Structures are given as structure tokens and as C-alpha cells.
Amino acid sequence: MLDFGRLVTAMVTPFNQDQEIDLKETKKLVDHLIATGTEAIVVAGTTGESPTLTKDEKLLLFEKVLEFANGRAKVIAGTGTNNTKTSIELTKAAEQIGVDGVMLVAPYYNKPSQEGLYNHFKAIAAETKLPIMIYNIPGRTGVNIQAKTLIELSKIDNIVSVKEASGDLTQMGEIIKNTADDFYLYSGDDKLTLPVLSIGGYGIVSVASHLVGDQMKDMINSYLKGNNSLAASIHLDLLEFFEAIFVAPNPAPIKYLLNNNGFNVGSVRLPLVTVTDEQSNYLNQVYQKIMDRN
């Protein structure tokens, strides 16, 4: 089984002033993420503003991030949509490009049943040899992939992990307990990284790691080495930051902070809007606290 690593970053998509993809800044960001502990990069996920990216833009990003990473980190392509046929086509195209895996979000808006969810993911898995990370985020999709459904999906050979952003530790525990040891559950919420590790989760698909990757890697490694008090201390130091970067719809807050700290990733595309003055002041204050401690 391919190991995506413990610290995975759901990367923002850098845009220039015309809101077109900025490849120069994308390379700079990829280099930065890898240098600060990221082991795999999710491209064109929610944080990458996938709903506003065209198919051609996604394929360009898959190709270029793979080139920029150059084997230093795994590349996971966000190929899931709420259209099974479209998801299969995009997954096949990503496989041709050579990505290391794909992430498939639960179909949004059309609210399929649990049977529909199972058959959606099963159909895509049958059309690719790539390892698949399923992405459960009910707050955005309007549907929860229940533990029972996920457990059944885990029995499909190339469905190897799940990004769980339900926030439900009981559901996550049920999945961990009833899936094979080589099926990995990742937290989809930065603030739950340590709690999820403590119940047997494998890692985090992170937004915060854009700017605090080193600290998150230290927290994960401290926990794995049995230094729970240090891991807890780092978790508590970062907790306000984890909350702050969701003060407005993701990725507007993290893009604001990146722009303010040497990365010209541009604004978000409509229908998202940039943070307000009040929100930006709050973000700056919280981030400065972290910088002052390090």
C-alpha cells in the first residue's frame, strides 16, 4: 500500500491578479510545503477552490505540481465530483499524468443514499489502479458517509484511506476499529489532529500546515515517540490558530495570511470573497502570537 505520510497539505491554488493560475507561485509554495514537513500534497481539493477550477486547470495543476514536487512528496489529485462519470474521466486523466493517488469527495448537492455513495466510489475505484482517499465532509456536501458504508468501501483493494471531516470522533473510532490496519484514517480538521491520532488515526490533511507545518510535524512526531505532554503542549499552542483560519470560508483566511507572509497566492475566486478588515486583524494577531513563541 502507498503511504501518503502523516502530514498531508490540502494546497491552495495560487492565482495572479487576473485570477488565473500562477505557476511560478505554485512552485514556490510546493517547495515551501515540502521544506516544512509536508509529505503529500492534495491538489485541487476544497482548499484549492476545486468548484471554480475548470477541468483543464485541474489537469494543468496535477501535471505541474507533480513536476515541482519531483518525487519529494506524493501528489494526490482531487478528482471527485457529484457526477460519477465525470469523476471517472478526471481520475483516468490524472492517472495518465502520473499522480500518486486521488481524493474523492462525497457527491455534493444531489444527496445520494448510503447505497448511492457506496456504488459511486466503487464505480470510480473499478476504473483506476490509483490508491484512493475518500473525503467525508458533511458540512459542505450535505451528506455523511456513515461508518458502515466506509467500512464496506475499505474492503475495495485500492480504497486505502479516508479524510474524515465530520468532526465525529465516535464515527471515526468505529471506522478505525472495524477496518484493516493498512486502511488509514486522516483527520480533516486541524484542531482534531492530536485527538484523532490518540484513537488510532494515521495523520492529518491540513490547511494550517501552509504556515505552521514544522510545528505540526513536531506535534505528530512527539506523539508517535510517546511524548504526549509535548504533543499536547504544541496542540494547545496552535489551537487558536486552527480556529482562526476558519473565521471565514476556507481558503480565504489562509490565503490572506499567505499573502501577508511572502507568498503571492492571490485572492479567492467568486463566489468566495476575501476576509474583512476585522477578520484580517484577528488573523494577524493570532499568527503573530505563534511567531512570537517560535
Coordinates of C-alpha atoms in Angstrom, one line a residue:
M1 CA 0.0 0.0 0.0
L2 CA 1.2 3.5 -0.8
D3 CA 1.8 5.5 2.4
F4 CA 0.8 9.2 1.8
G5 CA 2.6 10.1 5.1
R6 CA 1.4 11.6 8.3
L7 CA 1.3 15.3 7.3
V8 CA -0.7 16.0 4.1
T9 CA -1.4 19.5 3.0
A10 CA -4.5 20.5 1.0
M11 CA -2.8 23.2 -1.0
V12 CA -4.3 26.5 -2.0
T13 CA -4.4 27.3 -5.7
P14 CA -2.3 30.4 -6.3
F15 CA -3.9 33.0 -8.7
N16 CA -2.4 36.0 -10.3
Q17 CA -4.1 39.5 -10.5
D18 CA -6.2 38.2 -13.4
Q19 CA -7.3 35.2 -11.2
E20 CA -5.5 32.8 -13.5
I21 CA -3.3 30.0 -12.1
D22 CA 0.1 31.4 -11.2
L23 CA 2.6 28.5 -11.8
K24 CA 5.6 30.4 -10.6
E25 CA 4.0 31.0 -7.2
T26 CA 2.7 27.4 -7.2
K27 CA 6.3 26.1 -7.5
K28 CA 7.4 28.4 -4.6
L29 CA 4.5 27.1 -2.5
V30 CA 5.3 23.5 -3.2
D31 CA 8.9 24.0 -2.3
H32 CA 7.9 25.7 1.0
L33 CA 5.4 23.0 1.9
I34 CA 7.9 20.2 1.4
A35 CA 10.6 22.1 3.3
T36 CA 8.2 22.5 6.3
G37 CA 7.2 18.8 6.7
T38 CA 4.5 18.1 4.1
E39 CA 4.7 14.6 2.9
A40 CA 1.9 14.7 0.4
I41 CA 0.0 17.5 -1.4
V42 CA -3.6 17.4 -2.3
V43 CA -4.1 19.4 -5.5
A44 CA -7.5 20.9 -6.4
G45 CA -9.3 19.9 -3.2
T46 CA -11.7 22.2 -1.4
T47 CA -8.8 24.4 -0.2
G48 CA -7.6 24.6 -3.8
E49 CA -11.0 26.0 -4.8
S50 CA -11.9 23.0 -6.9
P51 CA -15.5 24.1 -7.6
T52 CA -14.2 27.1 -9.5
L53 CA -11.4 25.3 -11.4
T54 CA -12.1 24.0 -14.9
K55 CA -11.1 20.5 -16.0
D56 CA -8.1 21.9 -18.0
E57 CA -7.0 24.0 -15.0
K58 CA -7.1 20.9 -12.7
L59 CA -5.1 18.8 -15.2
L60 CA -2.5 21.6 -15.5
L61 CA -2.2 21.7 -11.7
F62 CA -1.8 18.0 -11.4
E63 CA 0.9 17.9 -14.1
K64 CA 2.9 20.9 -12.7
V65 CA 2.7 20.1 -9.0
L66 CA 3.9 16.6 -9.9
E67 CA 6.8 18.2 -11.8
F68 CA 7.5 20.7 -9.0
A69 CA 7.4 18.0 -6.2
N70 CA 9.9 15.9 -8.2
G71 CA 9.5 12.9 -6.0
R72 CA 10.0 14.8 -2.8
A73 CA 6.3 14.5 -1.8
K74 CA 3.4 12.5 -3.0
V75 CA 0.8 14.2 -5.2
I76 CA -2.9 13.4 -4.6
A77 CA -5.3 14.8 -7.2
G78 CA -8.7 16.0 -6.2
T79 CA -10.8 14.2 -8.9
G80 CA -14.1 13.7 -7.1
T81 CA -17.3 15.5 -8.2
N82 CA -21.0 14.9 -7.8
N83 CA -21.1 13.2 -11.2
T84 CA -19.8 9.7 -11.2
K85 CA -19.0 9.6 -15.0
T86 CA -17.1 12.9 -14.8
S87 CA -15.2 11.7 -11.7
I88 CA -14.1 8.6 -13.6
E89 CA -12.9 10.6 -16.6
L90 CA -10.9 13.1 -14.4
T91 CA -9.4 10.2 -12.4
K92 CA -8.3 8.4 -15.5
A93 CA -6.7 11.6 -16.8
A94 CA -4.9 12.2 -13.5
E95 CA -3.6 8.6 -13.7
Q96 CA -2.3 9.2 -17.1
I97 CA -0.4 12.3 -15.8
G98 CA 1.2 10.1 -13.2
V99 CA -0.1 11.3 -9.8
D100 CA 0.4 9.1 -6.8
G101 CA -3.3 8.9 -5.8
V102 CA -6.7 10.6 -5.9
M103 CA -9.0 12.1 -3.4
L104 CA -12.7 11.6 -4.0
V105 CA -15.1 13.9 -2.1
A106 CA -18.6 12.6 -1.3
P107 CA -21.0 13.8 -4.0
Y108 CA -22.4 17.2 -3.1
Y109 CA -25.8 18.7 -3.6
N110 CA -27.6 15.6 -5.0
K111 CA -27.5 14.0 -1.6
P112 CA -27.3 10.3 -2.5
S113 CA -28.3 7.5 -0.2
Q114 CA -25.6 5.3 1.5
E115 CA -26.1 2.8 -1.3
G116 CA -25.6 5.5 -3.8
L117 CA -22.5 6.7 -2.1
Y118 CA -21.1 3.1 -2.0
N119 CA -21.8 2.5 -5.7
H120 CA -20.4 5.9 -6.7
F121 CA -17.0 5.2 -5.1
K122 CA -17.0 1.6 -6.1
A123 CA -17.6 2.6 -9.8
I124 CA -14.6 5.0 -9.7
A125 CA -12.3 2.6 -8.0
A126 CA -13.0 -0.1 -10.7
E127 CA -11.7 2.3 -13.4
T128 CA -8.3 3.1 -11.9
K129 CA -5.3 1.4 -10.3
L130 CA -4.5 4.5 -8.3
P131 CA -4.9 4.4 -4.5
I132 CA -7.9 6.4 -3.4
M133 CA -8.5 8.6 -0.4
I134 CA -12.2 9.1 0.3
Y135 CA -13.2 12.6 1.6
N136 CA -16.1 12.9 4.0
I137 CA -17.1 16.5 4.8
P138 CA -20.9 16.6 5.5
G139 CA -20.8 20.3 6.3
R140 CA -20.0 21.1 2.6
T141 CA -21.6 18.2 0.8
G142 CA -24.9 17.8 2.7
V143 CA -24.4 14.1 3.2
N144 CA -22.4 12.0 5.7
I145 CA -20.6 8.8 4.6
Q146 CA -21.7 6.6 7.5
A147 CA -19.2 4.4 9.3
K148 CA -20.8 1.2 8.0
T149 CA -20.6 2.4 4.4
L150 CA -16.9 3.5 4.8
I151 CA -16.1 0.1 6.4
E152 CA -17.5 -1.7 3.3
L153 CA -15.7 0.6 1.0
S154 CA -12.4 -0.1 2.8
K155 CA -12.6 -3.7 1.5
I156 CA -12.1 -2.5 -2.1
D157 CA -8.4 -3.0 -2.8
N158 CA -7.5 0.5 -4.0
I159 CA -9.6 2.4 -1.5
V160 CA -6.8 2.9 1.1
S161 CA -7.7 5.8 3.3
V162 CA -10.3 8.4 4.3
K163 CA -10.1 12.1 5.1
E164 CA -12.7 12.4 7.9
A165 CA -14.0 15.9 8.3
S166 CA -17.3 15.0 10.0
G167 CA -15.9 16.1 13.4
D168 CA -17.5 13.0 14.9
L169 CA -14.8 11.1 16.9
T170 CA -17.3 8.3 17.7
Q171 CA -17.8 7.7 14.0
M172 CA -14.0 7.9 13.4
G173 CA -13.4 5.4 16.2
E174 CA -15.9 3.0 14.7
I175 CA -14.1 3.2 11.3
I176 CA -10.7 2.7 12.8
K177 CA -11.9 -0.2 14.9
N178 CA -13.5 -2.0 12.0
T179 CA -11.1 -1.5 9.1
A180 CA -7.8 -3.3 8.4
D181 CA -4.6 -2.0 9.9
D182 CA -3.4 -0.8 6.4
F183 CA -6.5 1.4 5.9
Y184 CA -5.6 4.8 7.2
L185 CA -7.9 7.4 8.7
Y186 CA -6.8 11.0 8.4
S187 CA -8.3 13.9 10.3
G188 CA -9.9 16.5 8.0
D189 CA -9.8 19.1 10.8
D190 CA -6.5 20.6 12.0
K191 CA -7.9 21.0 15.6
L192 CA -8.6 17.3 15.8
T193 CA -5.2 16.1 14.6
L194 CA -4.0 15.1 18.1
P195 CA -7.4 13.6 19.3
V196 CA -7.6 11.6 16.1
L197 CA -4.0 10.3 16.5
S198 CA -4.9 9.3 20.0
I199 CA -7.7 7.0 18.9
G200 CA -5.6 5.3 16.2
G201 CA -5.9 7.7 13.3
Y202 CA -2.9 8.0 11.0
G203 CA -2.5 11.7 10.2
I204 CA -3.9 15.0 9.0
V205 CA -4.9 16.5 5.8
S206 CA -4.2 20.0 6.8
V207 CA -4.8 23.7 5.9
A208 CA -2.8 25.1 8.8
S209 CA 0.4 23.4 7.6
H210 CA 0.7 26.1 4.9
L211 CA 2.2 28.2 7.7
V212 CA 2.8 26.0 10.8
G213 CA 3.9 22.8 9.1
D214 CA 7.1 22.5 11.2
Q215 CA 5.1 22.8 14.4
M216 CA 2.5 20.2 13.3
K217 CA 5.2 17.8 12.3
D218 CA 6.8 18.2 15.7
M219 CA 3.4 17.6 17.4
I220 CA 2.8 14.4 15.3
N221 CA 6.4 13.1 15.9
S222 CA 6.2 13.9 19.6
Y223 CA 3.0 11.9 20.0
L224 CA 4.4 9.0 18.0
K225 CA 7.5 8.9 20.2
G226 CA 5.4 8.7 23.3
N227 CA 6.0 12.3 24.4
N228 CA 2.3 13.1 24.9
S229 CA 2.9 16.1 27.1
L230 CA 4.9 17.9 24.5
A231 CA 2.4 16.9 21.8
A232 CA -0.4 18.3 23.9
S233 CA 1.5 21.5 24.5
I234 CA 2.1 22.1 20.8
H235 CA -1.6 21.3 20.1
L236 CA -2.8 23.8 22.7
D237 CA -0.4 26.5 21.4
L238 CA -1.8 26.0 17.9
L239 CA -5.5 25.6 18.8
E240 CA -6.4 29.3 18.4
F241 CA -4.7 29.4 15.0
F242 CA -6.6 26.3 14.0
E243 CA -9.8 28.1 14.8
A244 CA -8.8 31.4 13.3
I245 CA -8.1 30.1 9.8
F246 CA -11.8 29.2 9.5
V247 CA -13.1 32.6 10.7
A248 CA -14.3 32.9 7.1
P249 CA -15.0 30.2 4.4
N250 CA -11.8 28.3 3.6
P251 CA -9.4 29.1 1.9
A252 CA -9.9 32.9 2.3
P253 CA -8.2 33.2 5.7
I254 CA -5.2 31.0 4.9
K255 CA -4.8 32.8 1.5
Y256 CA -4.8 36.2 3.3
L257 CA -2.1 35.0 5.7
L258 CA 0.0 33.6 3.0
N259 CA -0.2 36.8 1.0
N260 CA 0.8 38.7 4.2
N261 CA 3.8 36.4 4.7
G262 CA 5.7 36.3 1.5
F263 CA 3.5 34.1 -0.8
N264 CA 1.6 35.9 -3.5
V265 CA -1.2 33.4 -3.9
G266 CA -3.8 36.0 -4.8
S267 CA -7.4 36.2 -3.8
V268 CA -10.2 33.7 -3.8
R269 CA -12.5 33.3 -6.8
L270 CA -16.1 34.2 -6.6
P271 CA -18.5 33.2 -5.0
L272 CA -15.9 33.3 -2.2
V273 CA -14.7 36.7 -1.1
T274 CA -11.6 37.8 0.8
V275 CA -11.6 38.4 4.6
T276 CA -12.9 41.6 6.1
D277 CA -10.7 44.1 7.9
E278 CA -11.9 42.8 11.2
Q279 CA -11.1 39.3 10.3
S280 CA -7.7 40.2 8.9
N281 CA -6.7 42.0 12.1
Y282 CA -7.8 38.9 14.1
L283 CA -5.8 36.6 11.8
N284 CA -2.7 38.8 12.1
Q285 CA -2.9 38.9 15.9
V286 CA -3.3 35.1 16.2
Y287 CA -0.5 34.3 13.8
Q288 CA 1.8 36.8 15.4
K289 CA 1.4 35.1 18.7
I290 CA 2.7 31.9 17.2
M291 CA 5.6 33.6 15.6
D292 CA 6.5 35.2 18.9
R293 CA 6.6 31.8 20.6
N294 CA 8.9 30.3 17.9

